[in-house]
Short mmCIF file of C-alpha atoms and ligand atoms in Angstrom, two decimals:
data_model
loop_
_atom_site.label_atom_id
_atom_site.label_comp_id
_atom_site.label_asym_id
_atom_site.label_seq_id
_atom_site.Cartn_x
_atom_site.Cartn_y
_atom_site.Cartn_z
CA MET A 1 37.97 163.72 119.98
CA LYS A 2 41.63 162.83 120.71
CA ILE A 3 43.80 159.83 119.84
CA THR A 4 44.70 157.96 123.02
CA LYS A 5 46.49 154.87 121.69
CA ALA A 6 48.00 153.42 118.50
CA SER A 7 48.96 149.74 118.59
CA VAL A 8 50.19 147.22 116.00
CA SER A 9 49.22 143.57 115.78
CA ILE A 10 50.80 140.99 113.46
CA THR A 11 48.76 137.89 112.79
CA SER A 12 49.34 135.01 110.38
CA PRO A 13 46.13 133.08 109.50
CA GLY A 14 47.83 131.40 106.56
CA ARG A 15 49.94 134.48 105.77
CA ASN A 16 51.20 137.53 107.70
CA PHE A 17 49.12 140.69 108.16
CA VAL A 18 50.11 143.91 109.96
CA THR A 19 47.18 145.82 111.46
CA LEU A 20 47.23 149.22 113.16
CA LYS A 21 44.49 150.03 115.70
CA ILE A 22 44.02 153.70 116.66
CA GLU A 23 41.87 154.33 119.75
CA THR A 24 40.26 157.59 120.88
CA ASP A 25 38.95 159.19 124.08
CA GLU A 26 35.37 158.70 122.83
CA GLY A 27 35.66 154.93 122.63
CA ILE A 28 35.71 154.88 118.80
CA TYR A 29 38.65 153.06 117.19
CA GLY A 30 39.84 152.64 113.62
CA LEU A 31 41.82 149.97 111.77
CA GLY A 32 44.54 150.34 109.13
CA ASP A 33 46.46 147.75 107.10
CA GLY A 34 50.27 147.98 107.06
CA THR A 35 51.03 144.66 105.38
CA LEU A 36 54.07 144.65 103.04
CA ASN A 37 54.59 141.10 101.78
CA GLY A 38 57.99 139.77 102.91
CA ARG A 39 58.88 142.94 104.86
CA GLU A 40 56.07 143.04 107.46
CA LEU A 41 58.28 143.67 110.52
CA ALA A 42 59.79 146.77 108.92
CA VAL A 43 56.39 148.44 108.70
CA ALA A 44 55.39 147.24 112.17
CA ALA A 45 58.55 148.74 113.68
CA TYR A 46 58.14 151.99 111.70
CA LEU A 47 54.66 152.34 113.13
CA THR A 48 55.39 151.27 116.70
CA GLU A 49 58.75 153.01 117.19
CA HIS A 50 58.45 156.14 115.05
CA VAL A 51 54.81 156.96 114.27
CA ALA A 52 52.63 155.92 117.22
CA PRO A 53 54.20 158.31 119.79
CA CYS A 54 53.52 161.26 117.46
CA LEU A 55 49.80 160.46 117.15
CA ILE A 56 48.80 160.58 120.82
CA GLY A 57 46.63 163.61 121.62
CA ARG A 58 45.94 164.50 117.96
CA ASP A 59 42.47 165.04 116.49
CA PRO A 60 41.70 161.97 114.31
CA PHE A 61 39.53 164.09 112.01
CA GLN A 62 42.66 165.89 110.77
CA THR A 63 43.43 163.31 108.08
CA GLU A 64 45.13 165.81 105.75
CA ASP A 65 47.33 167.44 108.39
CA ILE A 66 48.35 164.11 109.94
CA TRP A 67 49.17 162.74 106.47
CA GLN A 68 51.40 165.75 105.72
CA TYR A 69 52.94 165.54 109.20
CA LEU A 70 53.94 161.88 108.63
CA TYR A 71 55.04 162.42 105.00
CA ARG A 72 56.97 165.69 105.22
CA GLY A 73 57.86 165.38 108.89
CA ALA A 74 59.88 162.20 108.36
CA TYR A 75 62.26 164.13 106.07
CA TRP A 76 63.02 160.80 104.30
CA ARG A 77 60.16 160.67 101.85
CA ARG A 78 58.43 157.89 99.94
CA GLY A 79 59.35 154.21 99.76
CA PRO A 80 57.16 151.13 100.40
CA VAL A 81 57.81 150.88 104.15
CA SER A 82 57.09 154.48 105.09
CA MET A 83 54.14 154.82 102.69
CA SER A 84 52.58 151.58 103.97
CA ALA A 85 52.92 152.89 107.52
CA ILE A 86 51.36 156.23 106.54
CA ALA A 87 48.60 154.28 104.79
CA ALA A 88 47.84 152.29 107.93
CA VAL A 89 47.41 155.50 109.94
CA ASP A 90 45.40 157.21 107.20
CA VAL A 91 42.93 154.38 106.70
CA ALA A 92 42.42 153.97 110.45
CA LEU A 93 41.62 157.69 110.70
CA TRP A 94 39.06 157.48 107.86
CA ASP A 95 37.53 154.48 109.67
CA ILE A 96 37.23 156.57 112.86
CA LYS A 97 35.78 159.53 110.92
CA GLY A 98 33.10 157.35 109.32
CA LYS A 99 32.17 155.75 112.64
CA ALA A 100 32.04 159.13 114.40
CA LEU A 101 29.79 160.55 111.64
CA ASN A 102 27.79 157.30 111.50
CA THR A 103 28.31 156.88 107.76
CA PRO A 104 30.23 154.47 105.48
CA VAL A 105 33.59 155.83 104.28
CA TYR A 106 32.42 156.01 100.64
CA ASN A 107 30.11 158.86 101.67
CA LEU A 108 33.20 160.81 102.76
CA LEU A 109 34.87 160.23 99.35
CA GLY A 110 32.10 161.72 97.22
CA GLY A 111 29.32 159.23 97.83
CA ARG A 112 28.18 156.37 95.63
CA SER A 113 29.11 156.85 91.92
CA ARG A 114 27.87 153.36 90.93
CA ASP A 115 25.80 150.51 92.26
CA GLY A 116 28.70 148.10 92.67
CA VAL A 117 32.45 147.69 92.15
CA LEU A 118 33.42 145.54 89.13
CA VAL A 119 36.02 143.00 90.24
CA TYR A 120 38.28 140.52 88.49
CA ALA A 121 39.25 137.07 89.73
CA HIS A 122 42.49 135.10 89.44
CA ALA A 123 42.33 131.93 87.34
CA ASN A 124 45.32 129.74 86.67
CA GLY A 125 46.41 126.27 85.66
CA ALA A 126 49.57 124.23 85.26
CA ASP A 127 48.84 124.10 81.51
CA ILE A 128 46.45 125.73 79.02
CA ASP A 129 43.66 123.19 79.49
CA LYS A 130 43.73 123.54 83.29
CA ALA A 131 43.78 127.31 82.97
CA LEU A 132 40.77 127.15 80.62
CA ASP A 133 38.91 125.04 83.19
CA ASP A 134 39.74 127.48 86.00
CA VAL A 135 38.58 130.49 83.96
CA ALA A 136 35.31 128.65 83.27
CA ARG A 137 34.96 127.90 86.99
CA HIS A 138 35.31 131.57 87.89
CA ILE A 139 32.79 132.58 85.23
CA ASP A 140 30.39 130.07 86.76
CA LEU A 141 30.99 131.77 90.12
CA GLY A 142 29.67 134.96 88.53
CA TYR A 143 32.84 136.89 87.66
CA LEU A 144 32.60 139.09 84.58
CA ALA A 145 36.37 139.62 84.45
CA VAL A 146 39.08 136.99 84.95
CA ARG A 147 42.86 137.18 84.98
CA ALA A 148 44.45 134.10 83.41
CA GLN A 149 47.92 132.74 84.10
CA SER A 150 49.23 129.33 83.10
CA GLY A 151 52.31 127.19 83.49
CA ILE A 152 54.91 127.58 80.74
CA PRO A 153 56.00 124.41 78.92
CA GLY A 154 59.62 123.67 79.85
CA LEU A 155 59.55 125.68 83.10
CA ALA A 156 59.08 123.92 86.46
CA SER A 157 57.11 126.84 87.88
CA THR A 158 56.06 130.38 87.06
CA TYR A 159 54.39 133.42 88.64
CA GLY A 160 50.71 133.11 89.38
CA VAL A 161 50.38 129.33 89.23
CA PRO A 162 50.26 127.57 92.60
CA LYS A 163 51.89 124.23 93.20
CA GLY A 164 49.72 121.23 93.92
CA GLY A 165 46.41 123.02 93.34
CA GLN A 166 46.75 125.03 96.57
CA PRO A 167 45.37 128.60 96.69
CA TYR A 168 48.06 130.92 95.30
CA GLU A 169 50.20 132.50 98.05
CA PRO A 170 53.61 133.58 96.70
CA ALA A 171 55.28 134.23 100.07
CA GLU A 172 56.81 131.10 101.57
CA LYS A 173 58.20 130.39 105.04
CA GLY A 174 61.97 130.14 105.35
CA LEU A 175 64.49 131.82 103.04
CA PRO A 176 63.46 132.88 99.51
CA LYS A 177 62.75 129.99 97.14
CA GLU A 178 64.38 130.28 93.70
CA SER A 179 62.68 129.70 90.34
CA LEU A 180 63.94 129.64 86.73
CA TRP A 181 62.55 131.72 83.89
CA SER A 182 62.67 131.85 80.10
CA THR A 183 61.18 134.87 78.35
CA GLU A 184 61.39 133.08 75.00
CA LYS A 185 59.28 130.16 76.23
CA TYR A 186 56.82 132.59 77.82
CA LEU A 187 56.41 134.79 74.72
CA ARG A 188 55.73 131.74 72.55
CA HIS A 189 53.15 130.38 75.00
CA VAL A 190 50.91 133.24 76.16
CA PRO A 191 49.29 134.04 72.77
CA LYS A 192 48.27 130.36 72.52
CA LEU A 193 46.60 130.59 75.94
CA PHE A 194 44.53 133.63 74.99
CA ALA A 195 43.62 132.33 71.54
CA LYS A 196 42.02 129.31 73.22
CA LEU A 197 40.55 131.40 76.04
CA ARG A 198 38.83 133.88 73.74
CA ASP A 199 37.55 130.97 71.64
CA GLN A 200 36.15 129.29 74.78
CA CYS A 201 34.80 132.38 76.54
CA GLY A 202 33.40 134.37 73.63
CA GLU A 203 33.67 138.16 73.34
CA GLU A 204 31.88 139.31 76.51
CA VAL A 205 34.21 138.15 79.29
CA HIS A 206 36.96 140.59 80.28
CA LEU A 207 40.29 138.76 80.11
CA LEU A 208 43.39 140.08 81.86
CA HIS A 209 47.01 138.94 82.14
CA ASP A 210 49.92 139.81 84.41
CA CYS A 211 53.46 139.79 82.92
CA HIS A 212 54.75 140.51 86.41
CA HIS A 213 57.57 142.91 85.37
CA ARG A 214 59.41 140.33 83.25
CA LEU A 215 59.73 141.74 79.74
CA THR A 216 61.87 144.37 78.07
CA PRO A 217 59.84 147.15 76.45
CA ILE A 218 60.22 145.70 72.95
CA GLU A 219 59.31 142.18 74.19
CA ALA A 220 56.23 143.69 75.86
CA ALA A 221 55.41 145.50 72.61
CA ARG A 222 55.59 142.21 70.74
CA LEU A 223 53.36 140.44 73.28
CA GLY A 224 50.89 143.33 73.22
CA LYS A 225 50.67 143.10 69.42
CA ASP A 226 50.34 139.30 69.52
CA LEU A 227 47.44 139.62 72.01
CA GLU A 228 45.52 142.35 70.12
CA PRO A 229 43.19 139.83 68.38
CA TYR A 230 42.03 138.62 71.82
CA ARG A 231 41.13 142.12 73.05
CA LEU A 232 42.45 141.91 76.61
CA PHE A 233 41.01 144.20 79.27
CA TRP A 234 44.63 144.85 80.23
CA LEU A 235 48.20 143.57 80.10
CA GLU A 236 49.69 144.17 83.55
CA ASP A 237 53.22 145.05 84.64
CA PRO A 238 54.61 144.37 81.13
CA THR A 239 58.01 145.78 82.06
CA PRO A 240 59.69 147.14 85.22
CA ALA A 241 58.51 150.74 85.64
CA GLU A 242 61.33 152.50 87.44
CA LEU A 243 62.04 154.02 84.01
CA GLN A 244 58.57 155.32 83.26
CA GLU A 245 59.41 156.04 79.60
CA ASN A 246 59.76 152.28 79.03
CA PHE A 247 56.04 152.47 78.44
CA ARG A 248 56.38 155.01 75.61
CA LEU A 249 57.99 152.34 73.47
CA ILE A 250 55.31 149.75 74.25
CA ARG A 251 52.60 152.32 73.51
CA GLN A 252 54.08 153.04 70.09
CA HIS A 253 53.55 149.42 69.03
CA THR A 254 50.31 148.14 70.51
CA THR A 255 46.74 149.10 71.43
CA THR A 256 46.49 146.39 74.11
CA PRO A 257 45.56 148.37 77.26
CA LEU A 258 48.35 148.60 79.86
CA ALA A 259 48.15 148.50 83.66
CA VAL A 260 50.95 149.17 86.15
CA GLY A 261 51.54 150.38 89.67
CA GLU A 262 51.05 147.75 92.36
CA VAL A 263 54.67 148.29 93.49
CA PHE A 264 54.35 152.09 93.36
CA ASN A 265 53.98 154.03 96.61
CA SER A 266 53.44 157.63 95.55
CA ILE A 267 52.14 159.71 92.65
CA TRP A 268 55.74 160.57 91.76
CA ASP A 269 56.23 156.94 90.62
CA ALA A 270 53.48 157.37 88.04
CA GLN A 271 53.26 161.04 87.08
CA ASP A 272 54.96 160.67 83.67
CA LEU A 273 53.09 157.44 82.90
CA ILE A 274 49.78 159.18 83.58
CA ARG A 275 50.53 162.60 82.09
CA SER A 276 51.86 161.00 78.86
CA GLN A 277 48.93 158.57 78.71
CA TRP A 278 51.42 155.71 78.40
CA ILE A 279 49.10 153.57 80.54
CA ASP A 280 45.35 152.95 80.83
CA TYR A 281 45.01 151.76 84.45
CA ILE A 282 46.92 152.72 87.59
CA ARG A 283 47.25 149.80 89.98
CA MET A 284 48.54 151.54 93.10
CA SER A 285 46.95 150.14 96.27
CA ILE A 286 45.60 151.98 99.28
CA VAL A 287 47.87 150.02 101.66
CA HIS A 288 51.15 150.69 99.77
CA ALA A 289 50.44 154.19 98.40
CA GLY A 290 49.83 156.25 101.50
CA GLY A 291 46.18 155.40 102.13
CA LEU A 292 42.90 156.93 100.98
CA THR A 293 44.13 160.52 101.32
CA HIS A 294 46.92 159.99 98.75
CA MET A 295 45.02 157.57 96.53
CA LYS A 296 42.18 160.09 96.10
CA LYS A 297 44.73 162.59 94.78
CA VAL A 298 46.23 159.95 92.46
CA ALA A 299 42.78 159.13 91.07
CA ASP A 300 41.94 162.80 90.52
CA PHE A 301 45.26 163.41 88.71
CA ALA A 302 44.76 160.27 86.61
CA ALA A 303 41.25 161.40 85.66
CA LEU A 304 42.72 164.41 83.82
CA TYR A 305 44.52 162.00 81.44
CA ASN A 306 41.86 159.32 80.82
CA VAL A 307 43.61 156.88 83.17
CA ARG A 308 41.36 154.73 85.33
CA THR A 309 41.96 152.96 88.62
CA GLY A 310 42.66 149.22 88.79
CA CYS A 311 43.78 148.77 92.39
CA HIS A 312 45.90 145.85 93.48
CA GLY A 313 43.90 143.41 95.62
CA ALA A 314 45.93 140.25 96.20
CA THR A 315 45.59 138.12 99.33
CA ASP A 316 48.67 139.79 100.81
CA LEU A 317 46.61 142.97 101.22
CA SER A 318 44.41 142.42 104.27
CA PRO A 319 40.60 142.60 104.41
CA VAL A 320 41.07 146.09 105.88
CA THR A 321 42.55 147.18 102.54
CA MET A 322 39.90 145.23 100.61
CA ALA A 323 37.22 147.16 102.49
CA ALA A 324 38.94 150.51 101.94
CA ALA A 325 39.43 149.72 98.23
CA LEU A 326 35.73 148.98 97.82
CA HIS A 327 34.69 152.27 99.45
CA PHE A 328 37.21 154.01 97.17
CA GLY A 329 36.04 152.07 94.10
CA LEU A 330 32.40 152.85 94.79
CA ALA A 331 33.07 156.59 94.95
CA VAL A 332 35.82 157.67 92.50
CA HIS A 333 34.50 158.64 89.08
CA ASN A 334 37.41 157.23 87.02
CA PHE A 335 37.14 153.76 88.55
CA GLY A 336 38.27 150.96 86.24
CA ILE A 337 38.26 147.61 88.01
CA GLN A 338 39.23 146.11 91.38
CA GLU A 339 41.30 142.98 91.87
CA HIS A 340 39.61 140.36 94.06
CA MET A 341 41.53 137.40 95.42
CA PRO A 342 39.28 135.99 98.16
CA HIS A 343 41.07 135.53 101.49
CA THR A 344 41.04 132.21 103.34
CA THR A 345 38.23 131.40 105.76
CA GLU A 346 40.75 131.72 108.62
CA THR A 347 41.63 135.25 107.48
CA ASP A 348 37.98 136.23 107.08
CA ALA A 349 37.32 134.99 110.63
CA VAL A 350 40.16 137.15 112.00
CA PHE A 351 38.83 140.15 110.01
CA PRO A 352 35.00 140.00 110.08
CA HIS A 353 33.62 142.40 107.46
CA HIS A 354 30.54 143.74 105.69
CA TYR A 355 31.80 143.66 102.10
CA SER A 356 30.20 141.16 99.74
CA PHE A 357 30.36 139.71 96.20
CA LYS A 358 27.42 139.24 93.82
CA GLY A 359 27.22 138.77 90.06
CA GLY A 360 30.72 140.02 89.30
CA TYR A 361 30.49 143.10 91.51
CA MET A 362 31.42 143.82 95.14
CA HIS A 363 30.00 146.28 97.64
CA PRO A 364 31.65 147.53 100.85
CA GLY A 365 28.39 147.47 102.80
CA ASP A 366 26.84 150.43 104.61
CA ALA A 367 28.24 150.02 108.10
CA PRO A 368 29.71 153.24 109.55
CA GLY A 369 33.42 153.54 108.75
CA LEU A 370 35.10 150.76 106.74
CA GLY A 371 32.83 147.94 107.91
CA VAL A 372 35.69 145.64 108.93
CA ASP A 373 36.90 144.56 112.36
CA LEU A 374 39.77 142.63 113.95
CA ASP A 375 39.08 139.69 116.27
CA GLU A 376 42.13 140.29 118.47
CA ALA A 377 41.73 137.08 120.50
CA LEU A 378 41.59 134.98 117.33
CA ALA A 379 44.41 136.98 115.70
CA ALA A 380 46.64 136.16 118.67
CA LYS A 381 46.31 132.46 117.88
CA TYR A 382 48.22 132.94 114.60
CA PRO A 383 51.73 134.17 115.46
CA TYR A 384 53.94 135.84 112.86
CA GLN A 385 56.09 133.54 110.73
CA ARG A 386 58.84 135.03 108.60
CA ALA A 387 58.14 134.47 104.92
CA TYR A 388 59.73 135.74 101.70
CA LEU A 389 58.63 136.30 98.14
CA PRO A 390 60.54 134.13 95.64
CA ILE A 391 63.72 134.98 93.75
CA ASN A 392 63.75 134.47 89.98
CA ARG A 393 66.70 133.60 87.76
CA LYS A 394 67.10 133.16 84.02
CA LEU A 395 68.00 129.67 82.82
CA ASP A 396 71.68 130.71 82.73
CA GLY A 397 71.50 131.73 86.41
CA THR A 398 71.29 135.50 85.89
CA LEU A 399 69.23 137.04 88.67
CA PHE A 400 65.99 138.34 87.16
CA ASP A 401 62.67 139.95 88.12
CA TRP A 402 60.18 137.78 89.97
C1 LIG B 1 50.22 140.14 91.68
C2 LIG B 1 50.42 139.94 93.14
O1 LIG B 1 47.95 140.41 92.25
C3 LIG B 1 48.83 140.67 91.41
O2 LIG B 1 48.65 141.34 90.38
O3 LIG B 1 51.16 140.92 91.05
O4 LIG B 1 49.99 138.64 93.42
C4 LIG B 1 51.83 140.10 93.66
O5 LIG B 1 52.65 139.10 93.09
C5 LIG B 1 51.81 139.96 95.17
O6 LIG B 1 50.92 140.92 95.68
C6 LIG B 1 53.21 140.18 95.75
O7 LIG B 1 53.15 140.13 97.16
MG1 LIG B 2 50.36 142.04 89.47
#
């Protein structure tokens, strides 16, 4: 089998998605996701201008060699744009391999290790009471794990809480919107949210929270300690992780489990965090961390140090990545949990798929390959629209982490 064509489509059914389609001389094609929220055109150009010409004529079964060719052959290694492009190629090749062998991709990753993939939902509210209601709504939908975010008294907006009750989509058309932030207000508020949540939900429900990179290590340590009575499943992105040893300090002060990694794009971003057991869950995603080939290696390395997977799964990762993540989550032994933000009905129509949700778990389905497709005619009806993630500033105007 030989690759005959590699083409990129950008569609925007409510938000932008970058999809790579790799076609072969045997009529089998594969899909890969190259979506990088706010920088979509960079990945599309990397694929179209620099990667696609190198793929023509290659054997699509050579996932390892093609991965190494694209990683080492570029000379300039790592980074979100190049690793998202490599991921798009890698996942499309695994899709082709599964279709050619007439088996779902999870069978190529070790086979089923569990009956279903535990997922967590996103609940939020402009205040504590609305957040409590939204958590209850998601539990009624069958989720066994729910992430809770709420508005912060005194702040006009905050991460994770949509405006006007719309579904949460952080990227907005036009130039970046700016928001204001106060760590002090946030640190006073979050323990109150989880005290009420644990009181409402009881002990069984897994509760999660995302700090979204906004605390210093000692502030994160304080929040972790304050939340210990409420036994969170995890506290996510407590502090920016470029300096991996930030997490040593947090670890010294609290037993609240820690999760990080959705902005990572290679194992080198996390090797100290994992090897030192400074974290409990690695959040790297298949679309931003080089695809299934690299993520399998990350999971196997993490398994040596009791670190489990907790892959990123926001709506700015396309259904192609959702499908790949579910095959991955069904197979890897040290699976922890999978994020599940349901896409819009328009997006699901553009990307028809076999994966499904039931009773708090998801399953990728048993179709050969990934079990997801791209309706190219429908995709063409949603042209790309430039959109940016927000910018965050402290109350005094200092530029801060969003
Ligand atoms: C968030 C994301 O899902 C999460 O945990 O951190 O919503 C993140 O803000 C977006 O993926 C950024 O594009
Ligand atoms: Mg997050």
